[in-house]
Short mmCIF file of C-alpha atoms in Angstrom, two decimals:
data_model
loop_
_atom_site.label_atom_id
_atom_site.label_comp_id
_atom_site.label_asym_id
_atom_site.label_seq_id
_atom_site.Cartn_x
_atom_site.Cartn_y
_atom_site.Cartn_z
CA GLY A 1 0.00 0.00 0.00
CA ASP A 2 0.85 3.66 -0.03
CA SER A 3 3.38 4.91 2.48
CA VAL A 4 5.30 8.05 3.40
CA THR A 5 8.71 8.10 5.08
CA GLN A 6 10.00 11.25 6.77
CA MET A 7 13.34 11.96 8.35
CA GLU A 8 13.40 11.24 12.06
CA GLY A 9 13.31 14.16 14.42
CA PRO A 10 13.59 16.15 16.42
CA VAL A 11 15.50 18.67 14.36
CA THR A 12 17.05 21.68 16.09
CA LEU A 13 18.47 24.59 14.10
CA SER A 14 19.65 28.10 14.78
CA GLU A 15 17.68 31.02 13.43
CA GLU A 16 18.53 31.85 9.78
CA ALA A 17 19.86 28.35 9.10
CA PHE A 18 18.91 26.42 5.97
CA LEU A 19 16.26 23.75 6.49
CA THR A 20 15.69 20.46 4.70
CA ILE A 21 13.21 17.86 5.88
CA ASN A 22 13.34 14.75 3.74
CA CYS A 23 10.22 12.95 2.56
CA THR A 24 9.99 9.94 0.28
CA TYR A 25 6.93 8.02 -0.72
CA THR A 26 5.71 4.73 -2.10
CA ALA A 27 2.51 4.73 -4.11
CA THR A 28 0.90 3.21 -7.15
CA GLY A 29 -0.33 5.62 -9.75
CA TYR A 30 0.31 9.33 -9.52
CA PRO A 31 -0.39 10.68 -6.05
CA SER A 32 -0.71 14.28 -4.95
CA LEU A 33 1.81 15.32 -2.30
CA PHE A 34 1.39 17.63 0.68
CA TRP A 35 3.21 19.21 3.57
CA TYR A 36 1.16 20.01 6.66
CA VAL A 37 2.38 21.95 9.70
CA GLN A 38 1.17 21.64 13.28
CA TYR A 39 1.98 24.52 15.61
CA PRO A 40 1.89 23.86 19.37
CA GLY A 41 -1.63 23.32 20.64
CA GLU A 42 -3.21 23.62 17.20
CA GLY A 43 -4.52 21.36 14.47
CA LEU A 44 -2.72 20.65 11.23
CA GLN A 45 -2.60 23.33 8.54
CA LEU A 46 -1.83 22.84 4.90
CA LEU A 47 1.56 24.38 4.17
CA LEU A 48 1.93 23.51 0.48
CA LYS A 49 1.07 20.88 -2.07
CA ALA A 50 1.92 19.59 -5.53
CA THR A 51 -0.44 17.58 -7.65
CA LYS A 52 1.81 16.35 -10.47
CA ALA A 53 5.42 15.51 -11.20
CA ASP A 54 7.89 18.43 -11.34
CA ASP A 55 5.38 20.78 -9.70
CA LYS A 56 6.85 23.02 -6.99
CA GLY A 57 4.68 23.94 -4.05
CA SER A 58 5.61 27.04 -2.08
CA ASN A 59 4.26 29.03 0.85
CA LYS A 60 5.70 31.23 3.63
CA GLY A 61 9.24 30.79 2.26
CA PHE A 62 8.97 26.99 2.23
CA GLU A 63 9.32 25.01 -1.00
CA ALA A 64 9.02 21.40 -2.07
CA THR A 65 9.34 19.88 -5.53
CA TYR A 66 7.50 16.73 -6.62
CA ARG A 67 10.27 14.42 -7.89
CA LYS A 68 8.76 11.35 -9.49
CA GLU A 69 12.14 9.86 -10.47
CA THR A 70 13.30 9.79 -6.85
CA THR A 71 9.79 9.52 -5.30
CA SER A 72 10.61 12.46 -3.06
CA PHE A 73 9.03 15.69 -1.84
CA HIS A 74 11.66 17.28 0.39
CA LEU A 75 10.72 20.44 2.29
CA GLU A 76 13.21 23.33 2.20
CA LYS A 77 13.50 26.84 3.56
CA GLY A 78 16.44 29.12 3.07
CA SER A 79 16.38 30.97 6.39
CA VAL A 80 14.28 29.66 9.27
CA GLN A 81 12.76 31.74 12.03
CA VAL A 82 11.81 30.93 15.60
CA SER A 83 8.16 31.09 14.51
CA ASP A 84 8.77 28.08 12.22
CA SER A 85 9.09 25.80 15.26
CA ALA A 86 6.39 23.16 14.76
CA VAL A 87 5.79 19.58 13.69
CA TYR A 88 5.84 19.01 9.93
CA PHE A 89 3.96 16.18 8.23
CA CYS A 90 4.46 14.92 4.71
CA ALA A 91 1.41 13.28 3.17
CA LEU A 92 0.18 11.82 -0.08
CA SER A 93 -3.21 11.26 -1.62
CA ASP A 94 -4.30 8.76 -4.19
CA GLY A 95 -7.03 11.17 -5.33
CA GLY A 96 -9.67 8.54 -4.61
CA ARG A 97 -8.79 6.81 -7.88
CA ILE A 98 -7.39 3.56 -6.57
CA SER A 99 -8.14 3.38 -2.87
CA ASN A 100 -10.94 1.35 -1.41
CA PHE A 101 -12.49 4.49 -0.03
CA GLY A 102 -15.01 6.57 -1.90
CA ASN A 103 -13.34 9.62 -0.46
CA GLU A 104 -9.77 10.55 -1.05
CA LYS A 105 -7.39 8.90 1.39
CA LEU A 106 -4.51 10.88 2.82
CA THR A 107 -1.51 8.87 3.98
CA PHE A 108 0.66 10.74 6.48
CA GLY A 109 4.25 10.38 7.53
CA THR A 110 5.11 10.21 11.21
CA GLY A 111 5.96 13.91 11.50
CA THR A 112 9.21 15.78 12.15
CA ARG A 113 9.46 18.10 15.13
CA LEU A 114 11.44 21.24 14.29
CA THR A 115 12.79 23.61 16.93
CA ILE A 116 14.48 26.87 15.99
CA ILE A 117 16.64 28.52 18.61
CA PRO A 118 17.43 32.26 18.54
CA ASN B 1 -15.56 31.86 10.81
CA ALA B 2 -14.66 29.61 13.72
CA GLY B 3 -13.34 26.98 11.29
CA VAL B 4 -13.28 23.42 12.65
CA THR B 5 -14.01 23.13 16.36
CA GLN B 6 -13.61 20.06 18.55
CA THR B 7 -14.72 19.34 22.08
CA PRO B 8 -13.51 18.35 24.56
CA LYS B 9 -9.81 19.21 24.37
CA PHE B 10 -8.88 16.55 26.91
CA GLN B 11 -10.71 13.48 28.23
CA VAL B 12 -9.88 10.59 30.53
CA LEU B 13 -12.06 7.49 30.39
CA LYS B 14 -12.09 4.14 32.11
CA THR B 15 -12.09 0.95 30.07
CA GLY B 16 -15.61 0.14 28.93
CA GLN B 17 -17.00 3.66 29.15
CA SER B 18 -18.55 5.30 26.12
CA MET B 19 -18.31 8.88 24.96
CA THR B 20 -18.77 11.15 21.97
CA LEU B 21 -16.14 13.47 20.54
CA GLN B 22 -17.77 16.48 18.97
CA CYS B 23 -16.71 18.12 15.71
CA ALA B 24 -18.33 21.07 13.98
CA GLN B 25 -17.43 23.27 11.03
CA ASP B 26 -19.02 26.48 9.82
CA MET B 27 -17.57 26.58 6.32
CA ASN B 28 -20.33 24.58 4.60
CA HIS B 29 -17.84 21.83 3.72
CA GLU B 30 -19.13 18.57 2.32
CA TYR B 31 -16.13 16.41 3.21
CA MET B 32 -15.41 15.63 6.86
CA SER B 33 -13.03 13.10 8.36
CA TRP B 34 -11.78 11.76 11.66
CA TYR B 35 -8.14 10.83 12.18
CA ARG B 36 -6.18 9.50 15.11
CA GLN B 37 -2.57 10.46 15.73
CA ASP B 38 -0.30 8.00 17.51
CA PRO B 39 3.43 8.32 18.21
CA GLY B 40 5.53 6.99 15.36
CA MET B 41 2.49 6.31 13.17
CA GLY B 42 1.40 9.61 11.70
CA LEU B 43 -2.33 10.19 11.24
CA ARG B 44 -4.69 7.37 10.33
CA LEU B 45 -8.20 7.77 8.92
CA ILE B 46 -10.99 6.39 11.14
CA HIS B 47 -14.21 7.39 9.36
CA TYR B 48 -15.19 9.94 6.79
CA SER B 49 -18.25 11.56 5.26
CA VAL B 50 -18.78 13.03 1.81
CA GLY B 51 -22.00 14.79 2.77
CA ALA B 52 -24.94 14.82 5.18
CA GLY B 53 -26.35 11.33 5.58
CA ILE B 54 -23.33 9.64 4.00
CA THR B 55 -20.53 8.05 6.01
CA ASP B 56 -18.02 5.30 5.41
CA GLN B 57 -15.15 3.52 7.11
CA GLY B 58 -11.56 4.55 6.86
CA GLU B 59 -8.40 2.68 7.70
CA VAL B 60 -9.02 1.97 11.42
CA PRO B 61 -12.79 2.04 12.06
CA ASN B 62 -13.15 -0.70 14.68
CA GLY B 63 -14.54 0.53 17.99
CA TYR B 64 -15.85 3.80 16.55
CA ASN B 65 -19.17 4.96 15.10
CA VAL B 66 -20.05 8.16 13.27
CA SER B 67 -23.14 9.87 11.93
CA ARG B 68 -23.68 12.94 9.77
CA SER B 69 -27.17 14.28 10.26
CA THR B 70 -26.19 17.84 9.29
CA THR B 71 -23.51 19.38 7.09
CA GLU B 72 -21.98 21.12 10.10
CA ASP B 73 -21.58 18.30 12.63
CA PHE B 74 -19.68 15.02 12.53
CA PRO B 75 -19.50 13.37 15.98
CA LEU B 76 -17.30 10.36 16.70
CA ARG B 77 -18.59 7.81 19.20
CA LEU B 78 -16.49 5.40 21.19
CA LEU B 79 -18.81 2.55 22.08
CA SER B 80 -16.72 0.80 24.76
CA ALA B 81 -13.40 2.51 25.34
CA ALA B 82 -10.21 0.45 25.37
CA PRO B 83 -6.64 1.45 26.30
CA SER B 84 -5.69 0.96 22.62
CA GLN B 85 -7.88 3.97 21.84
CA THR B 86 -5.63 6.29 23.82
CA SER B 87 -4.64 8.80 21.17
CA VAL B 88 -5.06 12.33 19.85
CA TYR B 89 -8.10 12.66 17.61
CA PHE B 90 -8.38 15.20 14.81
CA CYS B 91 -11.43 16.17 12.84
CA ALA B 92 -10.95 17.67 9.38
CA SER B 93 -13.15 19.19 6.72
CA SER B 94 -12.80 20.36 3.15
CA TYR B 95 -14.98 21.68 0.37
CA SER B 96 -13.87 18.96 -2.01
CA LYS B 97 -11.13 16.37 -2.32
CA PRO B 98 -7.81 17.42 -0.73
CA SER B 99 -5.96 16.95 -4.02
CA ASP B 100 -8.23 19.30 -5.96
CA SER B 101 -6.05 22.18 -7.03
CA ASP B 102 -7.90 24.98 -5.25
CA ASN B 103 -9.02 23.03 -2.21
CA GLU B 104 -7.60 22.87 1.31
CA GLN B 105 -8.35 20.49 4.16
CA PHE B 106 -8.88 22.22 7.52
CA PHE B 107 -8.13 20.48 10.81
CA GLY B 108 -9.52 21.07 14.28
CA PRO B 109 -7.24 21.54 17.31
CA GLY B 110 -7.59 17.91 18.42
CA THR B 111 -8.90 15.97 21.40
CA ARG B 112 -6.40 14.18 23.60
CA LEU B 113 -8.02 11.00 24.94
CA THR B 114 -6.60 8.71 27.61
CA VAL B 115 -8.27 5.37 28.39
CA LEU B 116 -7.23 3.80 31.67
#
């Protein structure tokens, strides 16, 4: 079945450092890919997404490119801030095309906790 | 808009007790879902609904019931709580499928449930 593998956390960086959080996936067909962020005490929020190969999703200085050849969707940011401290989840969706569910099924990675220190 | 709201925020139950986790959204979304979040396992889909009166099972439905009598509300019922149901529960809603290009899935703040 579909699966998402994220780099283990926690990750601790200094402010203004470069961030990469790795995400690779296994899926049949052509999934859509997502990054969600969970700030302390809150629910998940969509950070960015890409729905086809070579698409680049971007938001709030974060970027991720859908790489079909390496089945990856790594999250990057050039200069992190303390306010970026959160848990980041990579996820994929089969679009409801091949799953057993009438709805679209999101498959999530285990999450990566990021802490930025001033 | 309040977005997606969940109550309670925290709950402790004894094995065998029943309870209902409440979820409501005020965005007129058709799609609503319940997930559980467990350490080292990401989020897993419990049940979902594609509109009022329509529900179906997700990945881990055993021990849970849902109903969708209105567009706004999607309660999750634990029939007889077990320690294996200790988890953080998230409700989510969206206008259409998450992968649709202009659509976004919104999550509630979660309910942390402990079953003793």
